[in-house]
Short mmCIF file of C-alpha atoms (C1' of nucleotides) in Angstrom, two decimals:
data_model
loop_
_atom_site.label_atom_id
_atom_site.label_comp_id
_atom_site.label_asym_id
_atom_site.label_seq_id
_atom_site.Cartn_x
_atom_site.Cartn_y
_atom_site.Cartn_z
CA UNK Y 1 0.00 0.00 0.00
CA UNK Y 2 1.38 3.49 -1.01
CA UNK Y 3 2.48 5.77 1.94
CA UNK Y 4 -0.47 8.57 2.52
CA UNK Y 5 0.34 11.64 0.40
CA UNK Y 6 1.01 14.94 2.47
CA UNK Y 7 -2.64 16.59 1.12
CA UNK Y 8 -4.18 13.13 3.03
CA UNK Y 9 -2.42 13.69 5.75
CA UNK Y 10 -3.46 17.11 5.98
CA UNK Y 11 -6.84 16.25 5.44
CA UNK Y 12 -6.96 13.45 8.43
CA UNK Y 13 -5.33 15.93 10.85
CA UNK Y 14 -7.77 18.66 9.65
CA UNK Y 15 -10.71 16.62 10.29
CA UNK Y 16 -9.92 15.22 14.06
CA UNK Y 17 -9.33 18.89 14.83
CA UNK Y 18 -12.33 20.65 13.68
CA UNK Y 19 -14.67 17.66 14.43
CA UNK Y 20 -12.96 18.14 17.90
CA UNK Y 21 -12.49 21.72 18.15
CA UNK Y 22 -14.59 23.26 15.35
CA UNK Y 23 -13.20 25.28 12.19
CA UNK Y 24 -12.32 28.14 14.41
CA UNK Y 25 -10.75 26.60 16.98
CA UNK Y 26 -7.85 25.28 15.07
CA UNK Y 27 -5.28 27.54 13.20
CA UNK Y 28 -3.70 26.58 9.90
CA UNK Y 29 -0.52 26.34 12.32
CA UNK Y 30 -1.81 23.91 14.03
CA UNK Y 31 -2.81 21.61 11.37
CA UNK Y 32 0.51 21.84 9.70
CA UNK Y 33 2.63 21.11 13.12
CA UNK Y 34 0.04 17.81 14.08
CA UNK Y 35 0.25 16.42 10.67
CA UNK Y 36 4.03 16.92 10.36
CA UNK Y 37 3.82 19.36 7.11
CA UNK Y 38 4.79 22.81 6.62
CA UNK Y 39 2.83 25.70 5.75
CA UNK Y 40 4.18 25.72 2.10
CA UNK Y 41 3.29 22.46 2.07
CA UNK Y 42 -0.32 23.19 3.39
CA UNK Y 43 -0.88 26.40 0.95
CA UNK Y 44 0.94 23.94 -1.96
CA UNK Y 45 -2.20 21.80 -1.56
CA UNK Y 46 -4.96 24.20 -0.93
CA UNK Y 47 -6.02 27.45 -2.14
CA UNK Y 48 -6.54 28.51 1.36
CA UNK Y 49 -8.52 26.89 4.68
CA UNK Y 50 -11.69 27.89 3.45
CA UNK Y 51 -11.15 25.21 0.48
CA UNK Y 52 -10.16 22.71 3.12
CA UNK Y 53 -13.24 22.97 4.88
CA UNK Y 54 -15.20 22.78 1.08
CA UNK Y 55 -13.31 19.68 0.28
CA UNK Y 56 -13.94 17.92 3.50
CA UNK Y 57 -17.90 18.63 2.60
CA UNK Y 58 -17.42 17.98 -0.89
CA UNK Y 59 -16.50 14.17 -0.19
CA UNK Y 60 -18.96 13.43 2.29
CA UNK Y 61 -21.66 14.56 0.47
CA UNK Y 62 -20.58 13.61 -2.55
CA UNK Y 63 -20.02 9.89 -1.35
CA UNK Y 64 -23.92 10.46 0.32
CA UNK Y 65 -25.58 10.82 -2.41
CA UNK Y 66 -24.22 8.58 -4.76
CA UNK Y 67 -25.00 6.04 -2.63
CA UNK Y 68 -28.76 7.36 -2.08
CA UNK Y 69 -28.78 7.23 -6.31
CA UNK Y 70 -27.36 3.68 -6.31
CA UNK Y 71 -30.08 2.73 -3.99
CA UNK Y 72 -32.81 3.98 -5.69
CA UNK Y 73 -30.91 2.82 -9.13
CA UNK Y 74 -30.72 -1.06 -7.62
CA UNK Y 75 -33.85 -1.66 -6.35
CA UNK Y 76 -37.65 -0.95 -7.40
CA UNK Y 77 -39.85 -0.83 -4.80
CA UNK Y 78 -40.72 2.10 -2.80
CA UNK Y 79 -40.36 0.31 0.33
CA UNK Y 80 -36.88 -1.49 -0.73
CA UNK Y 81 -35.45 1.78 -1.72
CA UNK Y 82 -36.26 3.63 1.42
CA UNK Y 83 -34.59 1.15 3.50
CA UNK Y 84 -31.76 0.51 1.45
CA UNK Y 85 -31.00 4.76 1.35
CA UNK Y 86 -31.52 4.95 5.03
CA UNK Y 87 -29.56 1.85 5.40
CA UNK Y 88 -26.51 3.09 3.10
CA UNK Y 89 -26.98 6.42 4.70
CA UNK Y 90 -26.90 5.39 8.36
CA UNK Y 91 -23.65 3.21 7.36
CA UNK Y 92 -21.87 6.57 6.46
CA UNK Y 93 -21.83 7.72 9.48
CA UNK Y 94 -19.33 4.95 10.64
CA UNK Y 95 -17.06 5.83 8.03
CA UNK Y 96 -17.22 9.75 7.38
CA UNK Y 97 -18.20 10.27 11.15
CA UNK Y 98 -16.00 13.27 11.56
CA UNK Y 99 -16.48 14.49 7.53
CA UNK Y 100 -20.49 14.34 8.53
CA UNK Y 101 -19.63 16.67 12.38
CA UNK Y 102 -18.03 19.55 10.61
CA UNK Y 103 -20.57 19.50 7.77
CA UNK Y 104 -23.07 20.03 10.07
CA UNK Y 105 -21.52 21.92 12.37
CA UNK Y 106 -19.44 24.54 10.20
CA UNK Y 107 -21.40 24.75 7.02
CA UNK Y 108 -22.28 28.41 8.09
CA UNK Y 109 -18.90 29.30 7.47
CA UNK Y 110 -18.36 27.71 3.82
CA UNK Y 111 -17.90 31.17 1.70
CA UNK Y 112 -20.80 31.84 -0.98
CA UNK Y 113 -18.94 30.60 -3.64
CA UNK Y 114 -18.70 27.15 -2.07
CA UNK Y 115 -21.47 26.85 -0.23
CA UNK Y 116 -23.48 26.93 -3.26
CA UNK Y 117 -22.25 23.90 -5.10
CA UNK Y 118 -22.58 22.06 -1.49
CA UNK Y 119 -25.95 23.02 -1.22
CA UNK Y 120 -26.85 21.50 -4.60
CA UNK Y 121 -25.66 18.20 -4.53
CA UNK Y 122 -27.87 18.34 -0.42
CA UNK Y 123 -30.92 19.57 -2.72
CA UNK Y 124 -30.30 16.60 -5.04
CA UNK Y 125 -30.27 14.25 -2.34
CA UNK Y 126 -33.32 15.32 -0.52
CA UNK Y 127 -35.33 15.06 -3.57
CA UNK Y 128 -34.19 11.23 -4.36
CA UNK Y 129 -35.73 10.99 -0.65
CA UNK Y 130 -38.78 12.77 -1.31
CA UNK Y 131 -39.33 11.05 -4.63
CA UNK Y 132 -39.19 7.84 -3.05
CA UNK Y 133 -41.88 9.12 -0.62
CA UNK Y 134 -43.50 10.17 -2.87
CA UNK Y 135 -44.02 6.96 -4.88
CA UNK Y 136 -44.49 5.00 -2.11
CA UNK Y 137 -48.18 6.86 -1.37
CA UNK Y 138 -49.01 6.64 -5.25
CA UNK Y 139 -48.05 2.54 -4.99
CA UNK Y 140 -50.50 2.43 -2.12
CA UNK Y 141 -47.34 1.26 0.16
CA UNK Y 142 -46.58 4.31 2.33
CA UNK Y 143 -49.93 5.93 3.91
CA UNK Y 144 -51.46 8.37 1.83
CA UNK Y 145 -51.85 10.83 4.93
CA UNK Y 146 -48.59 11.75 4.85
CA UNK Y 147 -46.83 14.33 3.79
CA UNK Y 148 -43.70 13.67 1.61
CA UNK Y 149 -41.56 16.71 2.76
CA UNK Y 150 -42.26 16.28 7.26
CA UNK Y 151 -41.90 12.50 6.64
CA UNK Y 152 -38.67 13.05 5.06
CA UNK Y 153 -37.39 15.56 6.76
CA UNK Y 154 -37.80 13.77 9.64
CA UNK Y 155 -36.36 10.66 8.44
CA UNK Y 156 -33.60 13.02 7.41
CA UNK Y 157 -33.19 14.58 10.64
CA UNK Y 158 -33.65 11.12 12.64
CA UNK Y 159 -30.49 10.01 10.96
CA UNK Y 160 -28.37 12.79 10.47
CA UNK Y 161 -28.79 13.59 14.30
CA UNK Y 162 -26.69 10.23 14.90
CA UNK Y 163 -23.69 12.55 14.45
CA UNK Y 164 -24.42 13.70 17.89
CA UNK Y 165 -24.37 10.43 19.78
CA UNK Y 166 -22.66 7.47 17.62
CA UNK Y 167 -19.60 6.20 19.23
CA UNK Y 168 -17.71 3.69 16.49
CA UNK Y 169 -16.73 1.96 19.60
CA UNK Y 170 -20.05 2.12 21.27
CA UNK Y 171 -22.32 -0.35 22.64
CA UNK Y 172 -24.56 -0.97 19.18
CA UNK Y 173 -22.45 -1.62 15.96
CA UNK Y 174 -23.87 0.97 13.00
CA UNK Y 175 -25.81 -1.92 11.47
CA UNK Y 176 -28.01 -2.74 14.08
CA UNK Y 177 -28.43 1.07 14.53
CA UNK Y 178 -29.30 1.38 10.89
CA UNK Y 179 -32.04 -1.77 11.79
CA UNK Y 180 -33.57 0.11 14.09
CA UNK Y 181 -34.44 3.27 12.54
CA UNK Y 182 -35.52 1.49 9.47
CA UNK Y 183 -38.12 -0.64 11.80
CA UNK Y 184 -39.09 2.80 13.14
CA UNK Y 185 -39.71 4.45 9.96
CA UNK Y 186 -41.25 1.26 8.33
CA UNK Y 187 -43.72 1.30 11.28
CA UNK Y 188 -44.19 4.86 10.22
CA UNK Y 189 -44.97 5.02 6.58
CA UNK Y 190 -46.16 1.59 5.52
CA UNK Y 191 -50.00 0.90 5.09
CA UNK Y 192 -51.80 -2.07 7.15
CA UNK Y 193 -51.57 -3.92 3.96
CA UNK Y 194 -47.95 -3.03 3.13
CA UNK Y 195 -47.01 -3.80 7.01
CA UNK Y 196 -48.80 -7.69 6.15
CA UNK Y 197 -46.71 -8.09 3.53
CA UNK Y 198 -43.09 -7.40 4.68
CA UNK Y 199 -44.17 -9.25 8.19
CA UNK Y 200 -41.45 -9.48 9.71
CA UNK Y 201 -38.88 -6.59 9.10
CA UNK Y 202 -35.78 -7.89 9.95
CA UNK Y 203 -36.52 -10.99 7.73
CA UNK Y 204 -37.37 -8.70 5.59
CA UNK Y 205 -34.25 -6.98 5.54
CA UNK Y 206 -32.42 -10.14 5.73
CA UNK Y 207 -34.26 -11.38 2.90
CA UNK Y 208 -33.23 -8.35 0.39
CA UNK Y 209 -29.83 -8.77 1.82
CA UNK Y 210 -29.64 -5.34 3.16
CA UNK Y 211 -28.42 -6.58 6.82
CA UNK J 1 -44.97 48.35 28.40
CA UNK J 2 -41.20 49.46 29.76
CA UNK J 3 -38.60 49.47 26.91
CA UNK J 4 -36.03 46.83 26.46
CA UNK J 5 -33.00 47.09 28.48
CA UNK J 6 -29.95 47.40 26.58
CA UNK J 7 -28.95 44.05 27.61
CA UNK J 8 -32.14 42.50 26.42
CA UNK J 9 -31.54 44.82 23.04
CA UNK J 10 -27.88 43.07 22.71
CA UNK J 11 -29.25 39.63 22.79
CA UNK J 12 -31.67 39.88 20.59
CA UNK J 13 -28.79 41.53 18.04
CA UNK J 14 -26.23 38.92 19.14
CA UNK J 15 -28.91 36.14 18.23
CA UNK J 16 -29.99 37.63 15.10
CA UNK J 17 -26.39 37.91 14.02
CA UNK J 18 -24.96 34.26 15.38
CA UNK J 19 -28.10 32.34 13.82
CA UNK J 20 -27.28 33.82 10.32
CA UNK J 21 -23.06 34.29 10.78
CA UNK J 22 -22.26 31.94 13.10
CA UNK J 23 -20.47 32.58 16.33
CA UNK J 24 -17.31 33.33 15.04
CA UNK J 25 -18.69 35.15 11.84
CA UNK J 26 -19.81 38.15 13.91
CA UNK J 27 -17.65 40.04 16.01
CA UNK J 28 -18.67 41.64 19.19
CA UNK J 29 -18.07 45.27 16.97
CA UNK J 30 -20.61 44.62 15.07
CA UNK J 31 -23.21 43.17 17.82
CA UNK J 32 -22.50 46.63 19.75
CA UNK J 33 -23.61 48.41 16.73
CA UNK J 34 -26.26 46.66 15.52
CA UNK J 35 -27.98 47.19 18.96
CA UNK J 36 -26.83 50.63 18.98
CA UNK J 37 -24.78 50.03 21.79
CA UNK J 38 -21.36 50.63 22.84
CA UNK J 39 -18.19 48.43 23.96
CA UNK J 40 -18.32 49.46 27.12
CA UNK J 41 -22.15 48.69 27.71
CA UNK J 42 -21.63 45.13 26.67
CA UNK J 43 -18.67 44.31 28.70
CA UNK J 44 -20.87 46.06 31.29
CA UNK J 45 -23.52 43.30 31.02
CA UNK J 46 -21.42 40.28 30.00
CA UNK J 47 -17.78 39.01 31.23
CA UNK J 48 -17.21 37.83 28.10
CA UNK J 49 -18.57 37.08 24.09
CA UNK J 50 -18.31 33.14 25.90
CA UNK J 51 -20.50 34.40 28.31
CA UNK J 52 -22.98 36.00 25.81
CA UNK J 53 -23.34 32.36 24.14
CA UNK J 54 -23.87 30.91 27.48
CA UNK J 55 -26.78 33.07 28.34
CA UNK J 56 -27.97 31.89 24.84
CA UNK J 57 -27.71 28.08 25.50
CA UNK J 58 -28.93 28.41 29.13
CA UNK J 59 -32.37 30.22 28.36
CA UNK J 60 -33.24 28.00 25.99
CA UNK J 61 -32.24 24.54 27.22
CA UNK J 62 -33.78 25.85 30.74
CA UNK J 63 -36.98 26.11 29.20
CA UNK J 64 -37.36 23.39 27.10
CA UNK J 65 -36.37 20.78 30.03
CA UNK J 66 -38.69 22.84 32.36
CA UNK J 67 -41.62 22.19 29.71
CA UNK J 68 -40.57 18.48 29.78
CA UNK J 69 -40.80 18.42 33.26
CA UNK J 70 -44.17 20.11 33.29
CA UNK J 71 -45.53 18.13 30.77
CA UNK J 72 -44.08 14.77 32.95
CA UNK J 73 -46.27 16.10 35.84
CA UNK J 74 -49.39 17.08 33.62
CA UNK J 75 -50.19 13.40 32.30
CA UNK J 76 -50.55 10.24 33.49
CA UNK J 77 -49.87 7.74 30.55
CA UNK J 78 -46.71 7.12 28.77
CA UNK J 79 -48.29 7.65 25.37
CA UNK J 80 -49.85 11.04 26.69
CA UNK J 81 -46.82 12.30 28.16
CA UNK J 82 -44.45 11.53 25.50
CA UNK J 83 -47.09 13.51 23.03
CA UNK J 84 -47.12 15.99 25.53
CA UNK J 85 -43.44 16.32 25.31
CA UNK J 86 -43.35 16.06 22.14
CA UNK J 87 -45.77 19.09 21.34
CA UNK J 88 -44.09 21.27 23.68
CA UNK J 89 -40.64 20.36 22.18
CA UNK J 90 -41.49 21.38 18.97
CA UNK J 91 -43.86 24.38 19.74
CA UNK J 92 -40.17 26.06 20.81
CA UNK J 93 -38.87 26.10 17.51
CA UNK J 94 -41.73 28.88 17.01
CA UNK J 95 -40.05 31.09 19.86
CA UNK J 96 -36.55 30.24 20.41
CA UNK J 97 -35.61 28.82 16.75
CA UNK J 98 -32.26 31.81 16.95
CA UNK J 99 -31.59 29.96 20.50
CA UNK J 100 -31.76 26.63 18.88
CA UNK J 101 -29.63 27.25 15.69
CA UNK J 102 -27.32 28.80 18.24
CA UNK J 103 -27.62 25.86 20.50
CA UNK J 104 -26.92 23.10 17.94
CA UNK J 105 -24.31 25.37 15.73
CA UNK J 106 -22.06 27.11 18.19
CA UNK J 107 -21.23 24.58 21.67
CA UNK J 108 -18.32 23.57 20.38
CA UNK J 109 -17.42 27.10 21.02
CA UNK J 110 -18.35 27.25 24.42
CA UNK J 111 -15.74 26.93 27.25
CA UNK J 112 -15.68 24.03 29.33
CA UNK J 113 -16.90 25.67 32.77
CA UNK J 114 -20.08 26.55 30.61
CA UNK J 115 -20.65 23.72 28.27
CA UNK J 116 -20.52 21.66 31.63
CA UNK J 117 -23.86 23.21 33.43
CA UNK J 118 -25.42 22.91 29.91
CA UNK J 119 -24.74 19.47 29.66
CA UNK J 120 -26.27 18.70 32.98
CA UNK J 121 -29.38 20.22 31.80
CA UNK J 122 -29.62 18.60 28.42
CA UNK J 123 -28.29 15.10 30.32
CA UNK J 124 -31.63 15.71 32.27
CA UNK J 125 -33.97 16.33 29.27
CA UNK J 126 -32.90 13.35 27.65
CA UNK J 127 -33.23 11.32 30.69
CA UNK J 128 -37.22 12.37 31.31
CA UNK J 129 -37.58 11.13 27.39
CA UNK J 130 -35.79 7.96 27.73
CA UNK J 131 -38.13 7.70 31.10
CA UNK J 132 -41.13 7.85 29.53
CA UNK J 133 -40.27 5.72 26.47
CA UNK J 134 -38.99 2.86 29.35
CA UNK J 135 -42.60 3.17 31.14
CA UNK J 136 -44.54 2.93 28.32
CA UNK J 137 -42.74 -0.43 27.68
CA UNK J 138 -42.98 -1.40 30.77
CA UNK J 139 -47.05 -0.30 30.80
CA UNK J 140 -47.06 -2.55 27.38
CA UNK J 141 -48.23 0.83 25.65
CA UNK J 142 -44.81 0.72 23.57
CA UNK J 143 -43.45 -2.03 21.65
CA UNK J 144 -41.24 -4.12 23.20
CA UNK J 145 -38.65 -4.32 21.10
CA UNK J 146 -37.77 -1.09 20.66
CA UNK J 147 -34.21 -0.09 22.16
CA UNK J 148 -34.83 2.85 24.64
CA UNK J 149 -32.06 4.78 23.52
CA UNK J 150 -32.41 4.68 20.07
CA UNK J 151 -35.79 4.95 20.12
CA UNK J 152 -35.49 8.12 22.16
CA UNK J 153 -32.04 9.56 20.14
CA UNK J 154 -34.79 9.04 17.04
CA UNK J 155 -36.99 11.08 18.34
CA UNK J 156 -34.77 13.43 19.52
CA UNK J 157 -33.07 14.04 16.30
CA UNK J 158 -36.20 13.90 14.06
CA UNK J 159 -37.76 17.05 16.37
CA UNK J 160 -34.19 19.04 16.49
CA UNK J 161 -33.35 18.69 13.19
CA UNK J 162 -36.56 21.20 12.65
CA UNK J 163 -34.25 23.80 13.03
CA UNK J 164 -32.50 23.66 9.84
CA UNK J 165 -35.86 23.88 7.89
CA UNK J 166 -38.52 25.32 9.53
CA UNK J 167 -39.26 28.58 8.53
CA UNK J 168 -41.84 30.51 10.92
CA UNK J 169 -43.85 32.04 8.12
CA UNK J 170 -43.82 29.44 5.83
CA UNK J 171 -46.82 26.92 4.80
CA UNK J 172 -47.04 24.72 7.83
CA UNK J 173 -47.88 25.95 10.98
CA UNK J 174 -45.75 24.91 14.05
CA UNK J 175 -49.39 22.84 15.35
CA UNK J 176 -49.00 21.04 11.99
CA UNK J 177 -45.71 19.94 11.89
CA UNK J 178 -46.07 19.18 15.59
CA UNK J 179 -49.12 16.91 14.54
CA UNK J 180 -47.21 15.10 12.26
CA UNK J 181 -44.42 14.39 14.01
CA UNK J 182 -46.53 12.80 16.91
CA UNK J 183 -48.49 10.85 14.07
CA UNK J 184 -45.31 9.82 12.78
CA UNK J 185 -43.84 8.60 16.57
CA UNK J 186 -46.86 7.08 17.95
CA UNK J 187 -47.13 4.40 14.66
CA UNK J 188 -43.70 3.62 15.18
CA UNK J 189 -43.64 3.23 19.23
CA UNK J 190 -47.46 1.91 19.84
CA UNK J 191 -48.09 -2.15 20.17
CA UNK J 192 -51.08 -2.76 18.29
CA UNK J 193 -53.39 -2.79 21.36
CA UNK J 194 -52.52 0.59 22.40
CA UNK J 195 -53.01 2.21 19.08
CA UNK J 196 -56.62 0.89 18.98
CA UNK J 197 -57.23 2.94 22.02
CA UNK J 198 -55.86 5.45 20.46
CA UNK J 199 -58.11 4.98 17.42
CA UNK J 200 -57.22 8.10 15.35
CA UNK J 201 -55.00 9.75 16.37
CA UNK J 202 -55.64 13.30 15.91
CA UNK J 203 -58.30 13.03 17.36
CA UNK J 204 -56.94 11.67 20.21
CA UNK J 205 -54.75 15.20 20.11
CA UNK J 206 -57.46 17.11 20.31
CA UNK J 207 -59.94 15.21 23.01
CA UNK J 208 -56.61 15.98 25.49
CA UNK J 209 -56.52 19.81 24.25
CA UNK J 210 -52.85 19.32 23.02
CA UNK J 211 -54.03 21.04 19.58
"C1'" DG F 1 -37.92 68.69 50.10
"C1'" DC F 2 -32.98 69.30 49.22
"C1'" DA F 3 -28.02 68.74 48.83
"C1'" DC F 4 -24.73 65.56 47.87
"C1'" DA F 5 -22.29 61.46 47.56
"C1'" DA F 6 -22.03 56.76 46.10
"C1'" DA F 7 -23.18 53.32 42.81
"C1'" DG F 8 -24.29 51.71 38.66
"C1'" DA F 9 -24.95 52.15 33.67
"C1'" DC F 10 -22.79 53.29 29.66
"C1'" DC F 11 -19.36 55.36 26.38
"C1'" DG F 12 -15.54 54.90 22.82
"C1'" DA F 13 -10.74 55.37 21.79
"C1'" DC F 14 -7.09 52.39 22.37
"C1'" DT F 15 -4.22 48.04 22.92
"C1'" DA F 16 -2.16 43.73 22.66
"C1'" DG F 17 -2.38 39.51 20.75
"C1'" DT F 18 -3.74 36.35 17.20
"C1'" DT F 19 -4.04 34.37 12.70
"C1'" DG F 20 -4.55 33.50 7.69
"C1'" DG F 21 -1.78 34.03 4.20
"C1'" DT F 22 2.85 35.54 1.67
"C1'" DT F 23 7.51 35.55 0.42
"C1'" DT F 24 12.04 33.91 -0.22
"C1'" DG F 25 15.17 30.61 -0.52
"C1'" DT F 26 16.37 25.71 0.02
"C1'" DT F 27 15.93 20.65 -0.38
"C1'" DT F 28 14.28 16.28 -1.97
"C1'" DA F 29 12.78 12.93 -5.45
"C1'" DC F 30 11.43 11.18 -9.81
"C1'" DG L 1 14.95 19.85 -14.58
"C1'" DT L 2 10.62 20.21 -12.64
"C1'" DA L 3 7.29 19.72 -9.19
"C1'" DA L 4 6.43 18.80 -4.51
"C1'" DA L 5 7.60 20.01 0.02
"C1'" DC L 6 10.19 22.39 3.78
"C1'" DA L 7 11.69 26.32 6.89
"C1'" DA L 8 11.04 30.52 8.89
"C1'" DA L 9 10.66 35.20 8.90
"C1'" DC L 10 7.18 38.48 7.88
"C1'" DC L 11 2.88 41.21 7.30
"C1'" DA L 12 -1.60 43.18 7.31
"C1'" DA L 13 -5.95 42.72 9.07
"C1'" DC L 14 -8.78 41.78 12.52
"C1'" DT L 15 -10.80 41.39 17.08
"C1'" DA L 16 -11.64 40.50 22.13
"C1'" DG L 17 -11.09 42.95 25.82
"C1'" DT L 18 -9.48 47.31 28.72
"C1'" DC L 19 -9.63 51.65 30.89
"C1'" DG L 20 -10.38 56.24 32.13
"C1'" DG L 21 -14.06 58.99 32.01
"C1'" DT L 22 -19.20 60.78 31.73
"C1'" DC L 23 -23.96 60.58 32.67
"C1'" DT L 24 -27.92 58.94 35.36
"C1'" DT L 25 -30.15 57.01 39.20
"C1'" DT L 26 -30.54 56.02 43.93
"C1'" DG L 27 -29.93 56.46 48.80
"C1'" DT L 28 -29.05 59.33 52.91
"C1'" DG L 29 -28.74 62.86 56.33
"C1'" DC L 30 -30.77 66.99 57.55
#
DNA sequence: GCACAAAGACCGACTAGTTGGTTTGTTTAC
DNA sequence: GTAAACAAACCAACTAGTCGGTCTTTGTGC
């Protein structure tokens, strides 16, 4: 395996302080002296630490919604594709942990320019999640009192909020966390007659070879 | 009605200013002249700019644990209290939504001898949800299955994350959203028993006047 | 009711320290 | 030889906090 470059190493130091500290609690200094660089080295690699903090969203959400497209891409039920988005998406968190802290924590301070092309890709990926809301009613799977944009915001925000508690070390691993929001949302959305059908949701799950 | 204090006039600035800048994006300069005050009448009222964002973070997790409390005391049943909680919880975000954006944004930022006492409170909130979720088991109003903590981190995050999209004047009310995130909670948490005493649920909202 | 002193509220120019970013010159590695 | 990286001095801009002073209110003795 190749040695980590200098801009990874930057990039790994970067993220365990702000995640730890925040963006404004950790000087360029700093970042350069932990991960054993320089600050021509630093300013060789990025523009300045405002791109720093862009890339560092860039790849999380980036990687994030790929995976929500893949999902809805690889399977072709409304009920499949929820869970396999939320289950994809509450896997992220295990590998991006710190990526997913500062882009929700320091987002406010992405300049304009930035910020913009971040907030896109976000757009993009709430709508895959609304769309498959939104099919779900019309199949007659999801019930058809709910509305598409609470329901996924707050499957949205039931996830995302993980950031604040998940320890990789913890008690639960991520993919029995991941089970247990989809059972709650599945309780959520799905009709009587949907509910009959998948049964049992962790066979279920099991079954589609999600888990 | 007496006119706001100056210090009262600063807060509202300073809250204005950190929910759209960020902490760190708004210096205390511009707070004193935005509420057309001076340097020396805000170091008059606070130590510190920490001390400012402490007085943010206390009033508002103050309040929202005393409503849990209150609404603990108020009802009797699991499923009425954790509604009860519930609709409180999320009737702040019509208030305090600067407080919360604060809250959730900027305690990274806060020093240690304040982001302890905050802690305690928002230790204690949690605890009186993860309380009621455990009696409602226990009453066999809840599922069984469900893990406390998750269950309770769920609904936790779904009702916080309200803060990054809720817009006071836009289409839903605060009641509404409140309604359906209660709808949403008590199909995932009920046993199949309970939610036929329920029946439907908004009206079982309204016969307890929570709407 | 008044004189007056003490306390508290508030002002704003100033300071001292920090920090992102630059520059210049050097070294390493393919 | 060229690009990547280092070293360190340097700078300009910014910003939290200070400090001496003024104005206003309150309390007290007579």
């Amino acid at each position: 395996m190749a040695e980590k470059t200098l801009k990874e190493r930057i990039i790994d130091t970067a993220l365990r302080l702000f995640e730890q500290y925040g963006y404004h609690g950790v000087t360029v200094d700093r970042i350069v002296t932990e991960s054993d660089a320089s600050k021509g080295g630093f300013y060789h690699n990025f523009k300045s630490k405002d791109e720093l903090l862009y890339h560092i969203h860039d790849v999380f959400i980036t990687y994030v919604l790929n995976k929500a497209q893949d999902a809805y891409k690889n399977y072709h039920t409304p009920t499949e594709r929820l869970c396999a988005i939320v289950q994809s998406f509450v896997k992220v968190f295990h590998l991006y942990k710190p990526h997913i802290t500062v882009f929700y924590q320091e987002s406010t301070y992405l300049r304009p320019e930035y910020s913009q092309k971040i907030n896109e890709k976000r757009d993009e990926f709430k709508r895959v999640i609304f769309q498959v809301i939104r099919e779900g009613i019309e199949a007659g799977e999801f019930r058809p009192e709910l509305s598409v944009e609470i329901t996924g915001m707050s499957i949205i925000g039931m996830v995302n909020w993980t950031y604040k508690w998940y320890k990789p070390n913890g008690p639960m691993t991520i993919e029995q966390i991941a089970t247990h929001f989809i059972d709650f949302i599945l309780h959520s959305v799905l009709t009587e007659e949907a509910k009959q059908k998948v049964e049992n949701i962790s066979f279920f799950l099991a079954s589609k070879q999600m888990i």
